[in-house]
């Protein structure tokens, strides 16, 4: 058996086809982002996970910009104890990986020029990912100015693309698609003061054929609705759901209404 056959046999690649199937049928998706640090406070995390399990959350993302080694796997274990929702790693470093996840967003920060976040961490993680056969989805990650300096910008030492340059952002996304990325992720950063604008989402979506993810600063049901309406296939919400658990129900109602009215 050659290496390609072995890779295909060991890799349970089903997450990306699921995303594409929903995208092509215009079904909107929601991912809840869990910071691995929160796994050490299961008392506060468990109610959110139970709400996710009992509702229409499509995926749970696990990751952060600054995560001590070992925390990612612990977070995945806690999540899997409470839900059957697919867990996707959203790593900010090559040590933020776990064999127990269902897939990994193989992020390349194409909005910046720091080689460590374009290819460096990927080289370090690749041998282990191959050994595990973990589904790894090439993702063009584009950081956009959300009105404050985010931990992503600080850790990656890159400057976000200006939010008043939608054409530049759209061209960056298109270049990512031509480079072979299977997803584009527009990110305003955790705790952003401003979410990615509808204009940016719409302009990027018009250029792409691959699925579009949007996250950062989506802290109200209205912002979620606007992002989906502008063309986001999948939106990501995190801190706002921990502060206001009822928000999850509001957003899921919007998602359900949207998908039922296709």
CSV table of C-alpha atoms in Angstrom, one decimal:
chain,number,residue,atom,x,y,z
A,1,UNK,CA,0.0,0.0,0.0
A,2,UNK,CA,1.5,3.4,-1.0
A,3,UNK,CA,1.5,6.4,1.3
A,4,UNK,CA,-1.4,8.1,-0.4
A,5,UNK,CA,-3.6,5.0,-0.1
A,6,UNK,CA,-2.6,4.7,3.5
A,7,UNK,CA,-3.4,8.3,4.2
A,8,UNK,CA,-6.8,8.0,2.5
A,9,UNK,CA,-7.6,4.8,4.4
A,10,UNK,CA,-6.7,6.2,7.9
A,11,UNK,CA,-8.3,9.6,7.4
A,12,UNK,CA,-12.0,9.8,8.2
A,13,UNK,CA,-12.7,12.8,6.0
A,14,UNK,CA,-16.3,13.7,6.6
A,15,UNK,CA,-16.4,17.1,8.1
A,16,UNK,CA,-15.5,19.1,5.1
A,17,UNK,CA,-18.0,17.3,2.8
A,18,UNK,CA,-20.7,18.0,5.4
A,19,UNK,CA,-19.8,21.8,5.3
A,20,UNK,CA,-19.8,21.8,1.5
A,21,UNK,CA,-23.1,19.9,1.3
A,22,UNK,CA,-24.8,22.5,3.5
A,23,UNK,CA,-23.2,25.4,1.6
A,24,UNK,CA,-24.4,24.1,-1.7
A,25,UNK,CA,-27.9,23.7,-0.4
A,26,UNK,CA,-27.7,27.3,1.2
A,27,UNK,CA,-28.1,25.9,4.7
A,28,UNK,CA,-26.6,28.3,7.3
A,29,UNK,CA,-24.3,26.9,10.0
A,30,UNK,CA,-23.3,27.9,13.5
A,31,UNK,CA,-20.1,27.0,15.4
A,32,UNK,CA,-19.6,27.7,19.1
A,33,UNK,CA,-16.0,28.6,20.0
A,34,UNK,CA,-14.6,27.3,23.3
A,35,UNK,CA,-11.4,28.6,24.7
A,36,UNK,CA,-9.4,25.6,26.1
A,37,UNK,CA,-8.7,27.6,29.3
A,38,UNK,CA,-12.5,27.3,30.1
A,39,UNK,CA,-12.1,23.5,30.4
A,40,UNK,CA,-10.7,24.0,33.8
A,41,UNK,CA,-14.0,25.6,34.9
A,42,UNK,CA,-16.4,22.8,34.0
A,43,UNK,CA,-19.1,24.1,36.3
A,44,UNK,CA,-19.6,27.2,34.0
A,45,UNK,CA,-18.8,25.4,30.7
A,46,UNK,CA,-21.2,22.4,31.2
A,47,UNK,CA,-24.5,24.4,30.9
A,48,UNK,CA,-23.4,25.9,27.6
A,49,UNK,CA,-22.3,22.5,26.2
A,50,UNK,CA,-25.7,21.0,27.3
A,51,UNK,CA,-27.5,23.9,25.5
A,52,UNK,CA,-25.4,23.2,22.4
A,53,UNK,CA,-26.2,19.5,22.5
A,54,UNK,CA,-29.9,20.1,22.8
A,55,UNK,CA,-30.1,22.6,20.0
A,56,UNK,CA,-29.0,23.1,16.4
A,57,UNK,CA,-25.3,23.9,16.8
A,58,UNK,CA,-23.4,22.4,13.9
A,59,UNK,CA,-19.9,22.4,15.3
A,60,UNK,CA,-17.8,23.3,18.3
A,61,UNK,CA,-14.5,25.0,17.6
A,62,UNK,CA,-11.7,24.7,20.2
A,63,UNK,CA,-8.8,27.1,20.2
A,64,UNK,CA,-7.3,30.4,21.2
A,65,UNK,CA,-4.2,32.6,20.7
A,66,UNK,CA,-2.5,31.7,24.0
A,67,UNK,CA,-3.2,28.2,25.2
A,68,UNK,CA,-0.8,26.2,27.4
A,69,UNK,CA,0.2,22.8,26.1
A,70,UNK,CA,-2.2,20.1,27.1
A,71,UNK,CA,-5.2,22.3,27.6
A,72,UNK,CA,-6.5,21.7,24.1
A,73,UNK,CA,-6.9,17.9,24.6
A,74,UNK,CA,-8.5,18.4,28.0
A,75,UNK,CA,-11.0,20.8,26.5
A,76,UNK,CA,-11.8,18.3,23.7
A,77,UNK,CA,-12.3,15.6,26.4
A,78,UNK,CA,-14.7,17.7,28.4
A,79,UNK,CA,-16.7,18.7,25.3
A,80,UNK,CA,-17.1,15.1,24.2
A,81,UNK,CA,-18.3,14.1,27.7
A,82,UNK,CA,-21.3,16.4,27.2
A,83,UNK,CA,-22.0,16.5,23.5
A,84,UNK,CA,-22.0,14.5,20.3
A,85,UNK,CA,-21.4,17.6,18.2
A,86,UNK,CA,-18.3,17.4,15.9
A,87,UNK,CA,-15.3,19.1,17.5
A,88,UNK,CA,-13.0,21.1,15.2
A,89,UNK,CA,-9.6,22.4,16.3
A,90,UNK,CA,-9.0,26.1,15.7
A,91,UNK,CA,-5.3,26.2,16.6
A,92,UNK,CA,-3.2,29.3,17.2
A,93,UNK,CA,-0.1,27.2,17.7
A,94,UNK,CA,1.4,23.9,16.6
A,95,UNK,CA,1.0,22.5,20.1
A,96,UNK,CA,-2.8,23.1,20.1
A,97,UNK,CA,-3.7,19.8,18.5
A,98,UNK,CA,-5.5,16.6,19.7
A,99,UNK,CA,-6.1,13.3,18.1
A,100,UNK,CA,-9.5,13.1,19.9
A,101,UNK,CA,-11.0,16.0,17.8
A,102,UNK,CA,-13.0,15.2,14.7
A,103,UNK,CA,-11.1,17.6,12.4
A,104,UNK,CA,-8.7,20.5,12.4
A,105,UNK,CA,-8.8,23.8,10.6
A,106,UNK,CA,-5.3,24.0,9.1
A,107,UNK,CA,-5.1,27.8,9.3
A,108,UNK,CA,-2.8,29.9,7.3
A,109,UNK,CA,-2.9,33.6,8.2
A,110,UNK,CA,-2.9,34.9,4.7
A,111,UNK,CA,-3.7,38.5,5.7
A,112,UNK,CA,-0.3,38.7,7.4
A,113,UNK,CA,3.3,38.1,6.3
A,114,UNK,CA,4.7,36.3,9.4
A,115,UNK,CA,6.1,33.0,8.0
A,116,UNK,CA,5.4,31.2,11.3
A,117,UNK,CA,1.7,31.6,10.8
A,118,UNK,CA,1.8,31.1,7.0
A,119,UNK,CA,3.7,27.8,7.1
A,120,UNK,CA,6.0,27.5,10.1
A,121,UNK,CA,3.6,26.0,12.6
A,122,UNK,CA,2.1,23.8,9.9
A,123,UNK,CA,5.5,22.1,9.3
A,124,UNK,CA,5.8,21.3,13.0
A,125,UNK,CA,2.3,19.9,13.2
A,126,UNK,CA,2.2,18.0,9.9
A,127,UNK,CA,4.0,14.8,10.9
A,128,UNK,CA,1.7,14.2,13.9
A,129,UNK,CA,-1.4,15.0,11.9
A,130,UNK,CA,-0.4,12.5,9.3
A,131,UNK,CA,0.3,9.9,11.9
A,132,UNK,CA,-3.1,10.4,13.4
A,133,UNK,CA,-5.0,10.6,10.1
A,134,UNK,CA,-6.8,13.6,11.5
A,135,UNK,CA,-9.0,15.4,8.9
A,136,UNK,CA,-7.1,18.7,8.3
A,137,UNK,CA,-9.0,21.3,6.3
A,138,UNK,CA,-6.8,24.0,4.6
A,139,UNK,CA,-8.2,27.3,5.7
A,140,UNK,CA,-7.3,30.8,4.6
A,141,UNK,CA,-7.5,32.9,7.8
A,142,UNK,CA,-8.0,36.7,7.2
A,143,UNK,CA,-7.7,39.0,10.2
A,144,UNK,CA,-9.7,42.2,9.8
A,145,UNK,CA,-9.6,45.3,12.0
A,146,UNK,CA,-12.4,45.1,14.5
A,147,UNK,CA,-11.7,48.3,16.4
A,148,UNK,CA,-9.2,47.0,19.0
A,149,UNK,CA,-5.9,45.2,19.1
A,150,UNK,CA,-6.7,41.5,19.5
A,151,UNK,CA,-4.7,38.7,20.9
A,152,UNK,CA,-4.5,37.2,17.4
A,153,UNK,CA,-2.7,40.3,16.1
A,154,UNK,CA,-0.5,40.5,19.1
A,155,UNK,CA,0.6,36.9,19.1
A,156,UNK,CA,1.0,36.6,15.3
A,157,UNK,CA,2.7,40.0,15.1
A,158,UNK,CA,0.6,40.9,12.0
A,159,UNK,CA,-1.5,43.9,11.2
A,160,UNK,CA,-5.2,43.3,10.4
A,161,UNK,CA,-6.5,44.3,7.0
A,162,UNK,CA,-8.3,47.6,7.2
A,163,UNK,CA,-12.1,47.3,7.4
A,164,UNK,CA,-12.5,50.1,4.8
A,165,UNK,CA,-10.7,48.1,2.2
A,166,UNK,CA,-13.3,45.5,1.1
A,167,UNK,CA,-11.7,45.0,-2.3
A,168,UNK,CA,-8.3,44.2,-0.7
A,169,UNK,CA,-10.0,41.7,1.6
A,170,UNK,CA,-11.9,40.1,-1.2
A,171,UNK,CA,-8.8,39.8,-3.3
A,172,UNK,CA,-6.9,38.2,-0.4
A,173,UNK,CA,-9.7,35.7,0.0
A,174,UNK,CA,-9.7,34.9,-3.7
A,175,UNK,CA,-5.9,34.4,-3.7
A,176,UNK,CA,-6.5,32.0,-0.8
A,177,UNK,CA,-8.9,30.0,-2.9
A,178,UNK,CA,-6.5,29.9,-5.8
A,179,UNK,CA,-3.8,28.7,-3.5
A,180,UNK,CA,-6.0,25.7,-2.7
A,181,UNK,CA,-7.6,26.7,0.5
A,182,UNK,CA,-10.9,24.8,1.1
A,183,UNK,CA,-12.4,27.4,3.5
A,184,UNK,CA,-12.0,31.2,4.0
A,185,UNK,CA,-12.3,32.5,7.5
A,186,UNK,CA,-12.9,36.2,8.1
A,187,UNK,CA,-12.0,37.1,11.6
A,188,UNK,CA,-12.5,40.4,13.5
A,189,UNK,CA,-10.8,38.9,16.6
A,190,UNK,CA,-12.2,37.7,19.9
A,191,UNK,CA,-13.9,40.5,21.7
A,192,UNK,CA,-13.8,42.8,18.7
A,193,UNK,CA,-15.7,46.1,19.0
A,194,UNK,CA,-17.0,45.8,15.5
A,195,UNK,CA,-17.9,42.6,13.6
A,196,UNK,CA,-16.9,42.0,10.0
A,197,UNK,CA,-19.3,44.3,8.0
A,198,UNK,CA,-22.0,43.1,5.7
A,199,UNK,CA,-20.3,44.9,2.8
A,200,UNK,CA,-17.1,43.0,3.4
A,201,UNK,CA,-18.9,39.6,3.7
A,202,UNK,CA,-20.9,40.3,0.6
A,203,UNK,CA,-17.9,41.3,-1.5
A,204,UNK,CA,-15.9,38.3,-0.4
A,205,UNK,CA,-18.7,35.9,-1.0
A,206,UNK,CA,-19.2,37.2,-4.5
A,207,UNK,CA,-15.6,36.2,-5.3
A,208,UNK,CA,-15.6,32.7,-3.8
A,209,UNK,CA,-16.8,29.3,-4.6
A,210,UNK,CA,-15.6,27.7,-1.4
A,211,UNK,CA,-17.5,28.0,2.0
A,212,UNK,CA,-17.1,31.2,4.0
A,213,UNK,CA,-16.7,31.4,7.8
A,214,UNK,CA,-17.1,34.7,9.7
A,215,UNK,CA,-16.3,35.2,13.4
A,216,UNK,CA,-15.3,37.9,15.9
A,217,UNK,CA,-17.6,40.5,17.4
A,218,UNK,CA,-20.8,38.7,16.6
A,219,UNK,CA,-22.4,39.3,20.0
A,220,UNK,CA,-26.0,39.9,19.2
A,221,UNK,CA,-28.7,38.0,17.3
A,222,UNK,CA,-29.0,40.9,14.8
A,223,UNK,CA,-25.3,40.7,13.9
A,224,UNK,CA,-25.7,36.9,13.4
A,225,UNK,CA,-28.6,37.5,11.1
A,226,UNK,CA,-26.8,40.2,9.1
A,227,UNK,CA,-23.7,38.0,8.7
A,228,UNK,CA,-25.8,35.1,7.3
A,229,UNK,CA,-27.8,37.4,5.1
A,230,UNK,CA,-24.7,39.0,3.7
A,231,UNK,CA,-23.3,35.6,2.6
A,232,UNK,CA,-21.6,33.9,5.5
A,233,UNK,CA,-22.1,30.1,5.3
A,234,UNK,CA,-20.9,29.5,8.9
A,235,UNK,CA,-20.7,32.0,11.7
A,236,UNK,CA,-18.7,31.5,14.9
A,237,UNK,CA,-19.7,32.8,18.3
A,238,UNK,CA,-17.8,32.5,21.6
A,239,UNK,CA,-17.5,34.9,24.5
A,240,UNK,CA,-20.9,36.4,24.0
A,241,UNK,CA,-22.7,33.1,24.6
A,242,UNK,CA,-20.9,32.6,27.9
A,243,UNK,CA,-22.0,36.0,29.1
A,244,UNK,CA,-25.5,35.6,27.8
A,245,UNK,CA,-26.5,31.9,27.4
A,246,UNK,CA,-30.0,32.9,26.2
A,247,UNK,CA,-28.4,34.5,23.1
A,248,UNK,CA,-27.7,31.0,21.8
A,249,UNK,CA,-31.5,30.3,21.6
A,250,UNK,CA,-32.1,33.5,19.8
A,251,UNK,CA,-29.5,32.9,17.2
A,252,UNK,CA,-30.6,29.3,16.6
A,253,UNK,CA,-34.2,30.5,16.0
A,254,UNK,CA,-32.9,32.8,13.3
A,255,UNK,CA,-30.8,30.0,11.8
A,256,UNK,CA,-33.8,27.6,11.9
A,257,UNK,CA,-36.1,30.2,10.3
A,258,UNK,CA,-33.6,31.0,7.7
A,259,UNK,CA,-33.0,27.3,6.7
A,260,UNK,CA,-36.7,26.4,6.8
A,261,UNK,CA,-37.6,29.3,4.5
A,262,UNK,CA,-35.3,28.3,1.7
